[in-house]
Amino acid sequence: MRLLKAAGLLLEYPDAALWENRDELLTLFRAEQPELLPFVERYLAAKVLDKQAEWCAIFERGRATSLLLFEHVHAESRDRGQAMVDLLAQYERAGLQLDCRELPDYLPLYLEYLSQQEEAAAREGLQDIAPILALLGGRLKERNSDFSELFDALLKVAKSPLRSDSVASQVADEIRDDTREAMDAIWEEEQVKFIGNSACDFATQQHQRRFSQQPAPQYLDLSVGRGE
């Protein structure tokens, strides 16, 4: 399903190559997902640098809109490690070779994997993550981001009954983790103790501190919300 690969490219950190292939991308959405065409046109009408800044503000400030799928299911638990191993094995069986840049649960990477599957298998793969897609879409909609339209389009391809509006009441009550105050709290300076702390220990402490004051992640049951 070429549409899934294209959707993954739109969720990636913006690259000039996307604008260079503008006509091909618009033709694809015009044929396969015309209701998403206005979103793609607005996206490509902007400058690359502007979209890069927007992407960082949306997907790299806080964990609530993280594109790492297991962040919304397992957070930092040990279960996440095993889920990563299982997903990586799934990729390898499909002949998809990964480099070290992205974790296996990175959504654009998962969409690229699904794009190489038969339509029924690709749809089932989307249904498996439908609750996460709805949660992300709902949070993006609450933040007035056009990207919510892309998540709703993926849910439609999955034939899932879920949409970004499905979690509207839930996300409206969440504490934002991307505000200046939240980010300042996360990166508040602490005294560094060099004696008795290895570099790895200190890095672990810094990682734990980074997320200690952020909203608790949503733990989702991926068996619900699957379409027939």
Short mmCIF file of C-alpha atoms in Angstrom, two decimals:
data_model
loop_
_atom_site.label_atom_id
_atom_site.label_comp_id
_atom_site.label_asym_id
_atom_site.label_seq_id
_atom_site.Cartn_x
_atom_site.Cartn_y
_atom_site.Cartn_z
CA MET A 1 0.00 0.00 0.00
CA ARG A 2 1.86 3.04 -1.31
CA LEU A 3 -0.38 5.32 0.70
CA LEU A 4 1.09 4.05 3.97
CA LYS A 5 4.65 4.74 2.85
CA ALA A 6 3.60 8.26 1.80
CA ALA A 7 1.90 8.83 5.14
CA GLY A 8 5.09 7.71 6.88
CA LEU A 9 7.13 10.19 4.86
CA LEU A 10 4.78 12.99 5.92
CA LEU A 11 5.29 12.01 9.57
CA GLU A 12 9.07 11.92 9.23
CA TYR A 13 11.26 14.92 9.99
CA PRO A 14 10.69 17.05 6.86
CA ASP A 15 13.23 16.53 4.11
CA ALA A 16 13.67 18.59 0.94
CA ALA A 17 13.24 15.40 -1.13
CA LEU A 18 9.56 15.45 -0.23
CA TRP A 19 9.13 18.81 -1.95
CA GLU A 20 11.17 17.63 -4.92
CA ASN A 21 8.63 14.82 -5.43
CA ARG A 22 5.64 17.07 -4.80
CA ASP A 23 3.73 16.18 -7.97
CA GLU A 24 4.02 12.45 -7.42
CA LEU A 25 2.85 12.77 -3.83
CA LEU A 26 -0.15 14.91 -4.76
CA THR A 27 -1.10 12.48 -7.54
CA LEU A 28 -1.01 9.58 -5.09
CA PHE A 29 -3.27 11.26 -2.54
CA ARG A 30 -5.59 12.58 -5.23
CA ALA A 31 -6.15 9.01 -6.40
CA GLU A 32 -6.16 7.07 -3.12
CA GLN A 33 -7.11 9.49 -0.33
CA PRO A 34 -8.61 12.65 -1.88
CA GLU A 35 -10.06 13.89 1.42
CA LEU A 36 -6.48 14.26 2.70
CA LEU A 37 -5.34 16.22 -0.35
CA PRO A 38 -5.93 19.67 1.26
CA PHE A 39 -3.66 18.67 4.16
CA VAL A 40 -0.90 17.56 1.78
CA GLU A 41 -1.26 20.71 -0.31
CA ARG A 42 -0.97 22.93 2.78
CA TYR A 43 2.01 20.90 3.98
CA LEU A 44 3.89 21.27 0.69
CA ALA A 45 2.94 24.93 0.29
CA ALA A 46 5.03 25.76 3.36
CA LYS A 47 8.81 26.14 3.41
CA VAL A 48 10.94 23.18 4.44
CA LEU A 49 12.51 25.04 7.36
CA ASP A 50 9.11 26.10 8.67
CA LYS A 51 7.83 22.51 8.59
CA GLN A 52 10.99 21.28 10.31
CA ALA A 53 10.47 23.75 13.15
CA GLU A 54 6.81 22.75 13.39
CA TRP A 55 7.68 19.05 13.45
CA CYS A 56 10.12 19.52 16.32
CA ALA A 57 7.57 21.54 18.30
CA ILE A 58 4.89 18.89 17.81
CA PHE A 59 6.70 15.58 18.04
CA GLU A 60 9.83 16.27 20.11
CA ARG A 61 8.50 18.37 22.98
CA GLY A 62 7.31 15.97 25.63
CA ARG A 63 6.18 12.39 25.35
CA ALA A 64 2.42 12.84 24.78
CA THR A 65 2.78 13.07 20.99
CA SER A 66 5.82 10.82 20.65
CA LEU A 67 5.96 8.84 17.42
CA LEU A 68 7.43 5.89 19.32
CA LEU A 69 4.44 3.55 19.51
CA PHE A 70 5.45 1.58 22.59
CA GLU A 71 5.90 4.79 24.55
CA HIS A 72 2.11 4.88 24.77
CA VAL A 73 1.80 1.25 25.83
CA HIS A 74 4.82 0.21 27.88
CA ALA A 75 6.56 3.52 28.68
CA GLU A 76 9.97 2.60 30.22
CA SER A 77 8.94 -0.83 31.53
CA ARG A 78 10.83 -4.04 30.73
CA ASP A 79 7.92 -5.14 28.56
CA ARG A 80 8.94 -2.48 26.07
CA GLY A 81 12.29 -4.14 25.48
CA GLN A 82 10.72 -7.48 24.63
CA ALA A 83 8.14 -5.79 22.41
CA MET A 84 11.03 -4.11 20.55
CA VAL A 85 12.76 -7.45 20.04
CA ASP A 86 9.56 -9.05 18.75
CA LEU A 87 8.89 -6.19 16.34
CA LEU A 88 12.46 -6.20 15.08
CA ALA A 89 12.17 -9.93 14.37
CA GLN A 90 8.95 -9.23 12.49
CA TYR A 91 10.76 -6.68 10.31
CA GLU A 92 13.63 -9.05 9.64
CA ARG A 93 11.26 -11.82 8.53
CA ALA A 94 9.81 -9.35 6.05
CA GLY A 95 13.30 -8.51 4.75
CA LEU A 96 13.37 -5.00 6.21
CA GLN A 97 16.87 -4.10 7.41
CA LEU A 98 17.18 -1.33 9.98
CA ASP A 99 20.06 0.99 10.72
CA CYS A 100 20.75 2.46 14.14
CA ARG A 101 18.97 5.76 13.59
CA GLU A 102 15.47 4.78 14.69
CA LEU A 103 13.92 2.39 17.17
CA PRO A 104 11.70 -0.37 15.74
CA ASP A 105 8.51 1.19 17.13
CA TYR A 106 9.01 4.51 15.32
CA LEU A 107 5.67 5.06 13.57
CA PRO A 108 7.01 6.13 10.12
CA LEU A 109 9.19 3.00 10.12
CA TYR A 110 6.23 0.80 11.06
CA LEU A 111 4.18 2.36 8.25
CA GLU A 112 6.98 1.63 5.78
CA TYR A 113 6.94 -1.98 6.92
CA LEU A 114 3.15 -2.21 6.51
CA SER A 115 3.38 -0.66 3.04
CA GLN A 116 5.32 -3.75 1.93
CA GLN A 117 2.64 -6.17 3.13
CA GLU A 118 -0.45 -7.47 1.39
CA GLU A 119 -3.45 -5.18 1.82
CA ALA A 120 -5.21 -7.40 4.37
CA ALA A 121 -2.05 -7.77 6.48
CA ALA A 122 -1.34 -4.04 6.28
CA ARG A 123 -4.86 -3.23 7.41
CA GLU A 124 -4.58 -5.67 10.30
CA GLY A 125 -1.29 -4.04 11.31
CA LEU A 126 -3.01 -0.66 11.43
CA GLN A 127 -5.88 -2.08 13.44
CA ASP A 128 -3.36 -3.36 15.99
CA ILE A 129 -2.25 0.22 16.71
CA ALA A 130 -5.61 1.95 16.16
CA PRO A 131 -5.98 3.02 19.84
CA ILE A 132 -2.54 4.69 19.67
CA LEU A 133 -3.37 6.42 16.39
CA ALA A 134 -6.63 7.73 17.88
CA LEU A 135 -4.86 8.93 21.03
CA LEU A 136 -2.17 10.76 19.05
CA GLY A 137 -4.74 12.20 16.66
CA GLY A 138 -6.88 13.40 19.56
CA ARG A 139 -3.95 15.10 21.26
CA LEU A 140 -2.90 16.75 18.01
CA LYS A 141 -6.44 17.95 17.38
CA GLU A 142 -6.60 19.37 20.90
CA ARG A 143 -3.41 21.30 20.02
CA ASN A 144 -4.92 22.54 16.73
CA SER A 145 -2.45 20.58 14.61
CA ASP A 146 -3.42 19.61 11.06
CA PHE A 147 -1.54 16.35 11.59
CA SER A 148 -4.66 15.00 13.31
CA GLU A 149 -6.15 14.67 9.81
CA LEU A 150 -3.36 12.29 8.82
CA PHE A 151 -4.02 10.07 11.84
CA ASP A 152 -7.74 9.99 11.08
CA ALA A 153 -6.91 9.00 7.50
CA LEU A 154 -4.81 6.07 8.77
CA LEU A 155 -7.69 4.98 11.00
CA LYS A 156 -9.98 5.10 7.99
CA VAL A 157 -7.61 2.91 5.98
CA ALA A 158 -7.61 0.48 8.93
CA LYS A 159 -11.42 0.46 8.83
CA SER A 160 -11.36 1.22 12.53
CA PRO A 161 -14.36 2.91 14.17
CA LEU A 162 -11.93 5.05 16.18
CA ARG A 163 -11.10 8.63 15.25
CA SER A 164 -9.34 11.54 16.92
CA ASP A 165 -12.73 12.71 18.22
CA SER A 166 -13.14 9.38 20.03
CA VAL A 167 -10.73 10.51 22.76
CA ALA A 168 -11.70 14.19 22.83
CA SER A 169 -12.96 14.20 26.42
CA GLN A 170 -9.94 12.20 27.60
CA VAL A 171 -7.26 14.42 26.10
CA ALA A 172 -9.06 17.63 27.07
CA ASP A 173 -8.35 16.82 30.74
CA GLU A 174 -4.68 15.96 30.26
CA ILE A 175 -1.92 18.22 31.54
CA ARG A 176 0.13 19.52 28.62
CA ASP A 177 3.77 18.40 28.67
CA ASP A 178 4.99 20.65 25.86
CA THR A 179 4.61 24.05 27.53
CA ARG A 180 7.56 26.24 28.43
CA GLU A 181 6.88 25.62 32.12
CA ALA A 182 6.81 21.85 31.65
CA MET A 183 10.02 21.86 29.65
CA ASP A 184 11.75 24.11 32.18
CA ALA A 185 10.76 21.73 34.96
CA ILE A 186 12.17 18.77 33.04
CA TRP A 187 15.50 20.43 32.32
CA GLU A 188 15.89 22.20 35.66
CA GLU A 189 19.56 22.20 36.60
CA GLU A 190 20.72 19.71 39.23
CA GLN A 191 24.00 19.36 41.06
CA VAL A 192 26.26 16.85 39.30
CA LYS A 193 27.94 14.38 41.63
CA PHE A 194 31.04 13.02 39.99
CA ILE A 195 32.24 10.82 42.86
CA GLY A 196 30.72 7.34 42.84
CA ASN A 197 28.70 7.86 39.64
CA SER A 198 29.76 6.33 36.38
CA ALA A 199 28.92 8.13 33.15
CA CYS A 200 26.26 5.51 32.41
CA ASP A 201 24.71 5.85 35.86
CA PHE A 202 24.54 9.61 35.47
CA ALA A 203 23.01 9.28 31.98
CA THR A 204 20.36 6.95 33.41
CA GLN A 205 19.55 9.43 36.16
CA GLN A 206 19.27 12.24 33.65
CA HIS A 207 16.92 10.16 31.50
CA GLN A 208 14.72 9.34 34.49
CA ARG A 209 14.67 12.98 35.60
CA ARG A 210 13.72 14.12 32.11
CA PHE A 211 10.40 12.30 32.30
CA SER A 212 9.76 12.41 36.05
CA GLN A 213 7.52 15.47 35.90
CA GLN A 214 5.74 14.69 32.67
CA PRO A 215 2.16 13.39 32.57
CA ALA A 216 1.87 9.66 33.13
CA PRO A 217 1.72 7.82 29.79
CA GLN A 218 -1.53 6.30 28.61
CA TYR A 219 -1.46 2.54 28.92
CA LEU A 220 -3.52 1.23 26.04
CA ASP A 221 -5.10 -2.11 25.37
CA LEU A 222 -4.30 -2.71 21.71
CA SER A 223 -6.93 -5.45 21.47
CA VAL A 224 -9.79 -2.93 21.56
CA GLY A 225 -11.09 -0.72 18.81
CA ARG A 226 -10.24 -3.01 15.91
CA GLY A 227 -12.56 -2.79 12.96
CA GLU A 228 -14.10 -5.80 11.27
#
